[in-house]
mmCIF file of C-alpha atoms and ligand atoms in Angstrom:
data_model
loop_
_atom_site.group_PDB
_atom_site.id
_atom_site.type_symbol
_atom_site.label_atom_id
_atom_site.label_comp_id
_atom_site.label_asym_id
_atom_site.label_seq_id
_atom_site.Cartn_x
_atom_site.Cartn_y
_atom_site.Cartn_z
ATOM 1 C CA MET A 18 89.584 104.278 112.701
ATOM 2 C CA GLU A 19 92.859 105.703 113.924
ATOM 3 C CA ILE A 20 94.011 108.708 111.890
ATOM 4 C CA ILE A 21 97.614 109.863 112.137
ATOM 5 C CA ILE A 22 98.381 113.042 110.214
ATOM 6 C CA VAL A 23 102.067 113.735 109.646
ATOM 7 C CA LYS A 24 103.975 116.586 108.007
ATOM 8 C CA ASN A 25 105.349 114.950 104.903
ATOM 9 C CA TYR A 26 106.254 111.793 102.972
ATOM 10 C CA ASN A 27 109.328 111.118 105.056
ATOM 11 C CA GLU A 28 107.403 111.182 108.327
ATOM 12 C CA MET A 29 104.633 109.069 106.799
ATOM 13 C CA SER A 30 107.170 106.438 105.754
ATOM 14 C CA LYS A 31 108.884 106.340 109.155
ATOM 15 C CA LYS A 32 105.634 106.143 111.121
ATOM 16 C CA ALA A 33 104.153 103.388 108.947
ATOM 17 C CA ALA A 34 107.418 101.417 109.018
ATOM 18 C CA SER A 35 107.508 101.580 112.820
ATOM 19 C CA ILE A 36 103.990 100.107 112.955
ATOM 20 C CA MET A 37 105.049 97.305 110.580
ATOM 21 C CA GLU A 38 108.177 96.782 112.684
ATOM 22 C CA SER A 39 106.169 96.286 115.863
ATOM 23 C CA VAL A 40 104.054 93.591 114.160
ATOM 24 C CA ILE A 41 107.199 91.778 112.939
ATOM 25 C CA ARG A 42 108.938 91.974 116.326
ATOM 26 C CA GLU A 43 105.847 90.665 118.098
ATOM 27 C CA LYS A 44 105.333 87.674 115.783
ATOM 28 C CA GLU A 45 108.385 86.489 113.866
ATOM 29 C CA ASP A 46 106.343 84.452 111.370
ATOM 30 C CA CYS A 47 103.703 87.145 110.834
ATOM 31 C CA VAL A 48 101.919 87.550 107.517
ATOM 32 C CA LEU A 49 102.382 90.950 105.887
ATOM 33 C CA GLY A 50 100.023 92.057 103.123
ATOM 34 C CA LEU A 51 102.025 94.317 100.816
ATOM 35 C CA PRO A 52 101.306 96.905 98.120
ATOM 36 C CA THR A 53 103.360 98.346 95.272
ATOM 37 C CA GLY A 54 103.243 101.885 93.837
ATOM 38 C CA SER A 55 105.156 105.043 94.668
ATOM 39 C CA THR A 56 103.713 105.556 98.140
ATOM 40 C CA PRO A 57 105.125 102.513 99.996
ATOM 41 C CA ILE A 58 108.681 102.861 98.630
ATOM 42 C CA GLY A 59 109.729 104.991 101.626
ATOM 43 C CA VAL A 60 108.204 102.463 104.040
ATOM 44 C CA TYR A 61 110.239 99.684 102.411
ATOM 45 C CA GLU A 62 113.408 101.816 102.544
ATOM 46 C CA GLU A 63 112.880 102.341 106.256
ATOM 47 C CA LEU A 64 112.252 98.617 106.866
ATOM 48 C CA VAL A 65 115.462 97.810 104.970
ATOM 49 C CA ARG A 66 117.325 100.336 107.146
ATOM 50 C CA MET A 67 115.880 98.729 110.299
ATOM 51 C CA HIS A 68 117.018 95.337 109.022
ATOM 52 C CA LYS A 69 120.559 96.579 108.344
ATOM 53 C CA GLU A 70 121.013 98.819 111.377
ATOM 54 C CA GLU A 71 118.647 97.567 114.047
ATOM 55 C CA GLY A 72 118.553 93.816 113.547
ATOM 56 C CA LEU A 73 114.973 93.604 112.304
ATOM 57 C CA SER A 74 114.728 90.055 110.990
ATOM 58 C CA PHE A 75 112.492 88.844 108.167
ATOM 59 C CA GLU A 76 113.762 85.268 108.389
ATOM 60 C CA LYS A 77 110.360 83.771 109.171
ATOM 61 C CA VAL A 78 108.131 86.573 107.838
ATOM 62 C CA ARG A 79 105.570 85.593 105.209
ATOM 63 C CA THR A 80 104.131 88.020 102.658
ATOM 64 C CA VAL A 81 101.232 88.254 100.234
ATOM 65 C CA ASN A 82 101.061 91.023 97.670
ATOM 66 C CA LEU A 83 97.865 92.752 96.688
ATOM 67 C CA ASP A 84 98.092 92.459 92.945
ATOM 68 C CA GLU A 85 100.044 91.857 89.744
ATOM 69 C CA TYR A 86 99.660 92.854 86.117
ATOM 70 C CA VAL A 87 98.534 90.215 83.632
ATOM 71 C CA GLY A 88 101.092 89.483 80.919
ATOM 72 C CA LEU A 89 104.324 90.806 82.458
ATOM 73 C CA GLU A 90 107.187 88.391 83.147
ATOM 74 C CA GLU A 91 108.751 88.500 86.618
ATOM 75 C CA SER A 92 111.894 89.826 84.961
ATOM 76 C CA ASN A 93 110.011 92.828 83.496
ATOM 77 C CA ASP A 94 110.997 95.832 85.593
ATOM 78 C CA GLN A 95 107.359 96.977 85.689
ATOM 79 C CA SER A 96 106.045 93.721 87.137
ATOM 80 C CA TYR A 97 105.108 93.875 90.779
ATOM 81 C CA ARG A 98 107.215 90.791 91.572
ATOM 82 C CA TYR A 99 110.218 92.712 90.207
ATOM 83 C CA PHE A 100 109.227 95.777 92.266
ATOM 84 C CA MET A 101 109.001 93.753 95.480
ATOM 85 C CA ASN A 102 112.329 91.966 94.917
ATOM 86 C CA ASN A 103 113.984 95.255 94.089
ATOM 87 C CA ASN A 104 112.531 97.370 96.898
ATOM 88 C CA LEU A 105 112.372 94.864 99.739
ATOM 89 C CA PHE A 106 112.881 91.124 99.312
ATOM 90 C CA ASP A 107 116.413 91.257 97.870
ATOM 91 C CA LYS A 108 117.501 93.698 100.591
ATOM 92 C CA VAL A 109 116.399 91.814 103.713
ATOM 93 C CA ASN A 110 116.835 88.257 105.013
ATOM 94 C CA ILE A 111 113.436 87.025 103.846
ATOM 95 C CA ASP A 112 113.061 83.530 102.389
ATOM 96 C CA LYS A 113 111.661 84.112 98.883
ATOM 97 C CA LYS A 114 109.650 80.897 99.262
ATOM 98 C CA ASN A 115 107.631 82.747 101.890
ATOM 99 C CA THR A 116 106.774 85.624 99.541
ATOM 100 C CA ASN A 117 103.673 85.489 97.376
ATOM 101 C CA VAL A 118 102.731 87.624 94.381
ATOM 102 C CA PRO A 119 99.996 86.538 91.946
ATOM 103 C CA ASN A 120 101.394 85.059 88.734
ATOM 104 C CA GLY A 121 100.088 87.134 85.829
ATOM 105 C CA MET A 122 101.740 84.867 83.257
ATOM 106 C CA LYS A 123 99.587 81.808 83.973
ATOM 107 C CA GLU A 124 97.519 80.650 81.032
ATOM 108 C CA ASP A 125 94.474 80.086 83.219
ATOM 109 C CA ILE A 126 94.174 83.359 85.136
ATOM 110 C CA HIS A 127 90.970 82.322 86.896
ATOM 111 C CA ALA A 128 92.658 79.201 88.281
ATOM 112 C CA GLU A 129 95.557 81.397 89.414
ATOM 113 C CA CYS A 130 93.111 83.706 91.243
ATOM 114 C CA GLU A 131 91.594 80.728 93.041
ATOM 115 C CA ARG A 132 95.040 79.365 93.914
ATOM 116 C CA TYR A 133 96.105 82.737 95.305
ATOM 117 C CA GLU A 134 92.995 83.129 97.443
ATOM 118 C CA GLU A 135 93.624 79.640 98.801
ATOM 119 C CA VAL A 136 97.257 80.510 99.668
ATOM 120 C CA ILE A 137 95.993 83.443 101.738
ATOM 121 C CA ASN A 138 93.228 81.424 103.400
ATOM 122 C CA LYS A 139 95.722 78.748 104.467
ATOM 123 C CA MET A 140 97.855 81.369 106.223
ATOM 124 C CA ASP A 141 95.353 81.923 108.993
ATOM 125 C CA GLY A 142 94.926 85.580 108.208
ATOM 126 C CA ILE A 143 97.002 88.569 107.176
ATOM 127 C CA ASP A 144 98.361 90.147 110.370
ATOM 128 C CA ILE A 145 98.736 93.585 108.829
ATOM 129 C CA GLN A 146 97.764 94.748 105.355
ATOM 130 C CA LEU A 147 99.693 97.789 104.177
ATOM 131 C CA LEU A 148 97.677 99.700 101.576
ATOM 132 C CA GLY A 149 98.082 102.649 99.263
ATOM 133 C CA ILE A 150 95.047 104.295 97.711
ATOM 134 C CA GLY A 151 94.452 105.311 94.094
ATOM 135 C CA ASN A 152 93.395 108.835 93.143
ATOM 136 C CA ASN A 153 90.057 107.228 92.284
ATOM 137 C CA GLY A 154 89.782 105.417 95.638
ATOM 138 C CA HIS A 155 90.910 102.020 94.423
ATOM 139 C CA ILE A 156 92.605 99.651 96.875
ATOM 140 C CA GLY A 157 94.668 96.929 95.286
ATOM 141 C CA PHE A 158 93.253 97.054 91.768
ATOM 142 C CA ASN A 159 89.663 97.116 92.986
ATOM 143 C CA GLU A 160 88.445 99.904 90.753
ATOM 144 C CA PRO A 161 85.331 102.073 91.269
ATOM 145 C CA ASP A 162 82.416 100.246 89.659
ATOM 146 C CA GLU A 163 78.837 99.130 90.195
ATOM 147 C CA GLU A 164 80.068 95.884 91.705
ATOM 148 C CA LEU A 165 83.243 94.936 93.564
ATOM 149 C CA ASN A 166 84.935 91.537 93.714
ATOM 150 C CA VAL A 167 84.924 89.777 97.067
ATOM 151 C CA ASN A 168 87.832 87.414 96.386
ATOM 152 C CA THR A 169 91.016 87.521 94.304
ATOM 153 C CA SER A 170 89.935 88.138 90.714
ATOM 154 C CA LEU A 171 90.932 89.168 87.225
ATOM 155 C CA VAL A 172 90.234 92.903 86.882
ATOM 156 C CA VAL A 173 90.127 95.273 83.931
ATOM 157 C CA LEU A 174 91.895 98.534 84.759
ATOM 158 C CA LYS A 175 90.077 101.846 84.457
ATOM 159 C CA GLU A 176 91.343 104.537 82.106
ATOM 160 C CA ASP A 177 92.376 106.841 84.977
ATOM 161 C CA THR A 178 94.458 104.054 86.536
ATOM 162 C CA ILE A 179 96.117 103.264 83.189
ATOM 163 C CA GLU A 180 96.807 106.991 82.836
ATOM 164 C CA ALA A 181 98.258 107.236 86.382
ATOM 165 C CA ASN A 182 100.427 104.142 85.861
ATOM 166 C CA SER A 183 101.652 105.174 82.415
ATOM 167 C CA ARG A 184 104.299 107.323 84.131
ATOM 168 C CA PHE A 185 106.260 104.127 84.767
ATOM 169 C CA PHE A 186 106.153 102.890 81.159
ATOM 170 C CA LYS A 187 107.801 104.181 77.974
ATOM 171 C CA ASN A 188 104.396 104.853 76.481
ATOM 172 C CA ARG A 189 100.783 104.475 77.459
ATOM 173 C CA SER A 190 100.132 101.566 75.094
ATOM 174 C CA GLU A 191 102.593 99.423 77.072
ATOM 175 C CA VAL A 192 100.548 99.624 80.297
ATOM 176 C CA PRO A 193 98.777 96.283 80.824
ATOM 177 C CA LYS A 194 94.987 96.561 80.723
ATOM 178 C CA GLU A 195 94.336 93.708 83.121
ATOM 179 C CA ALA A 196 95.563 92.585 86.500
ATOM 180 C CA ILE A 197 95.006 90.011 89.214
ATOM 181 C CA SER A 198 93.946 91.651 92.456
ATOM 182 C CA MET A 199 92.980 90.552 95.930
ATOM 183 C CA GLY A 200 89.270 91.241 96.318
ATOM 184 C CA ILE A 201 87.681 93.646 98.748
ATOM 185 C CA GLY A 202 86.791 90.672 100.967
ATOM 186 C CA THR A 203 90.371 89.369 100.882
ATOM 187 C CA ILE A 204 91.569 92.784 102.072
ATOM 188 C CA MET A 205 88.817 93.177 104.673
ATOM 189 C CA ARG A 206 89.700 89.805 106.223
ATOM 190 C CA ALA A 207 93.128 91.165 107.236
ATOM 191 C CA LYS A 208 93.380 91.507 111.017
ATOM 192 C CA ARG A 209 94.739 95.019 110.760
ATOM 193 C CA ILE A 210 94.884 97.558 107.926
ATOM 194 C CA LEU A 211 97.480 100.311 107.616
ATOM 195 C CA LEU A 212 96.804 102.778 104.809
ATOM 196 C CA VAL A 213 99.447 105.273 103.729
ATOM 197 C CA ALA A 214 98.912 108.269 101.444
ATOM 198 C CA ASN A 215 100.559 111.578 100.665
ATOM 199 C CA GLY A 216 99.891 114.527 98.399
ATOM 200 C CA LYS A 217 96.913 116.628 97.373
ATOM 201 C CA ASN A 218 95.818 114.275 94.605
ATOM 202 C CA LYS A 219 94.789 111.707 97.243
ATOM 203 C CA ALA A 220 92.738 114.150 99.343
ATOM 204 C CA LYS A 221 89.402 113.532 97.634
ATOM 205 C CA ALA A 222 89.708 109.749 97.691
ATOM 206 C CA LEU A 223 90.638 109.858 101.377
ATOM 207 C CA HIS A 224 87.780 112.117 102.288
ATOM 208 C CA ALA A 225 85.427 109.232 101.480
ATOM 209 C CA LEU A 226 87.034 107.317 104.367
ATOM 210 C CA ILE A 227 85.641 109.711 106.907
ATOM 211 C CA SER A 228 82.386 110.442 105.094
ATOM 212 C CA GLY A 229 80.251 107.961 107.019
ATOM 213 C CA LYS A 230 79.006 106.592 103.681
ATOM 214 C CA ILE A 231 80.064 103.563 101.696
ATOM 215 C CA THR A 232 80.016 103.513 97.921
ATOM 216 C CA THR A 233 81.400 101.178 95.286
ATOM 217 C CA ASN A 234 82.380 104.394 93.460
ATOM 218 C CA ASN A 235 85.137 104.639 96.055
ATOM 219 C CA PRO A 236 86.199 101.103 97.004
ATOM 220 C CA ALA A 237 88.343 102.387 99.910
ATOM 221 C CA SER A 238 85.206 103.728 101.602
ATOM 222 C CA ILE A 239 84.401 100.153 102.687
ATOM 223 C CA LEU A 240 87.363 100.305 105.091
ATOM 224 C CA GLN A 241 85.003 102.204 107.393
ATOM 225 C CA LEU A 242 83.508 98.790 108.223
ATOM 226 C CA HIS A 243 86.824 97.333 109.413
ATOM 227 C CA SER A 244 87.462 97.478 113.147
ATOM 228 C CA ASN A 245 91.233 97.939 113.055
ATOM 229 C CA VAL A 246 92.287 100.533 110.477
ATOM 230 C CA THR A 247 95.103 103.053 110.854
ATOM 231 C CA LEU A 248 95.602 105.858 108.343
ATOM 232 C CA VAL A 249 99.042 107.448 108.186
ATOM 233 C CA ILE A 250 98.700 110.382 105.824
ATOM 234 C CA ASP A 251 100.426 113.676 105.262
ATOM 235 C CA GLU A 252 98.891 117.110 105.684
ATOM 236 C CA GLU A 253 98.174 117.543 101.960
ATOM 237 C CA ALA A 254 96.368 114.218 101.740
ATOM 238 C CA ALA A 255 94.378 115.199 104.840
ATOM 239 C CA SER A 256 93.539 118.641 103.479
ATOM 240 C CA LEU A 257 89.812 117.846 103.095
ATOM 241 C CA PHE A 258 89.458 116.341 106.600
HETATM 242 P P1 PGA B 3 100.709 105.238 94.187
HETATM 243 O O1 PGA B 3 99.531 104.243 93.870
HETATM 244 O O2 PGA B 3 101.277 104.836 95.509
HETATM 245 O O3 PGA B 3 101.685 105.056 93.071
HETATM 246 O O4 PGA B 3 100.111 106.613 94.237
HETATM 247 C C1 PGA B 3 98.648 103.915 94.883
HETATM 248 C C2 PGA B 3 97.594 102.998 94.335
HETATM 249 O O5 PGA B 3 97.273 103.124 93.145
HETATM 250 O O6 PGA B 3 97.064 102.183 95.095
#
């Protein structure tokens, strides 16, 4: 595991974006695995800047997002499809047909999970999976539990995740209780994993990544089994290292 500790959020965003950039420049039709949340916003801003100022092209780039809430329309400003359009897709020259986010409005969510897993499998692998990490160690919406899903699945969100995400909603009761998420296996099949994190509240969850132990109580700890993981984290997030 490569660990890059940087001073602050700005440096984290720039460093992670430059790694993503090198993947895109090397393979114009690469597959990017993408997260939502507060952490990657700076990475997306930097990629948009590179597109505008340095000719970074997304024309042939393909993307798959980690997860989506169940029950939110694409037009809902809290849906992850809306987030991705707003923070990246509408600001670069990507073909929206090449962007994939699970559809949380489908009547048959299990069929949608299977379809989504199949979309990823047909792509011949995710070249780089950008990840955030939850305070509780979740990756995607794979929450700490006795068992973890291998493939894309319907998940029930934990109270601490609902609490953490309620900051984006008018009130807590509006936060969806379910989501579709890539499974741990879907994430682990990515050729390369790039995890970004900043701030003290991530320090404990990150510590599990260097603990030498794997536990389903911290889903991110399984990344220790992947052979190509880079962490780009700020000093506060690394404070327990
Ligand atoms: P955050 O979420 O970037 O908003 O902290 C990360 C996550 O929950 O995976």
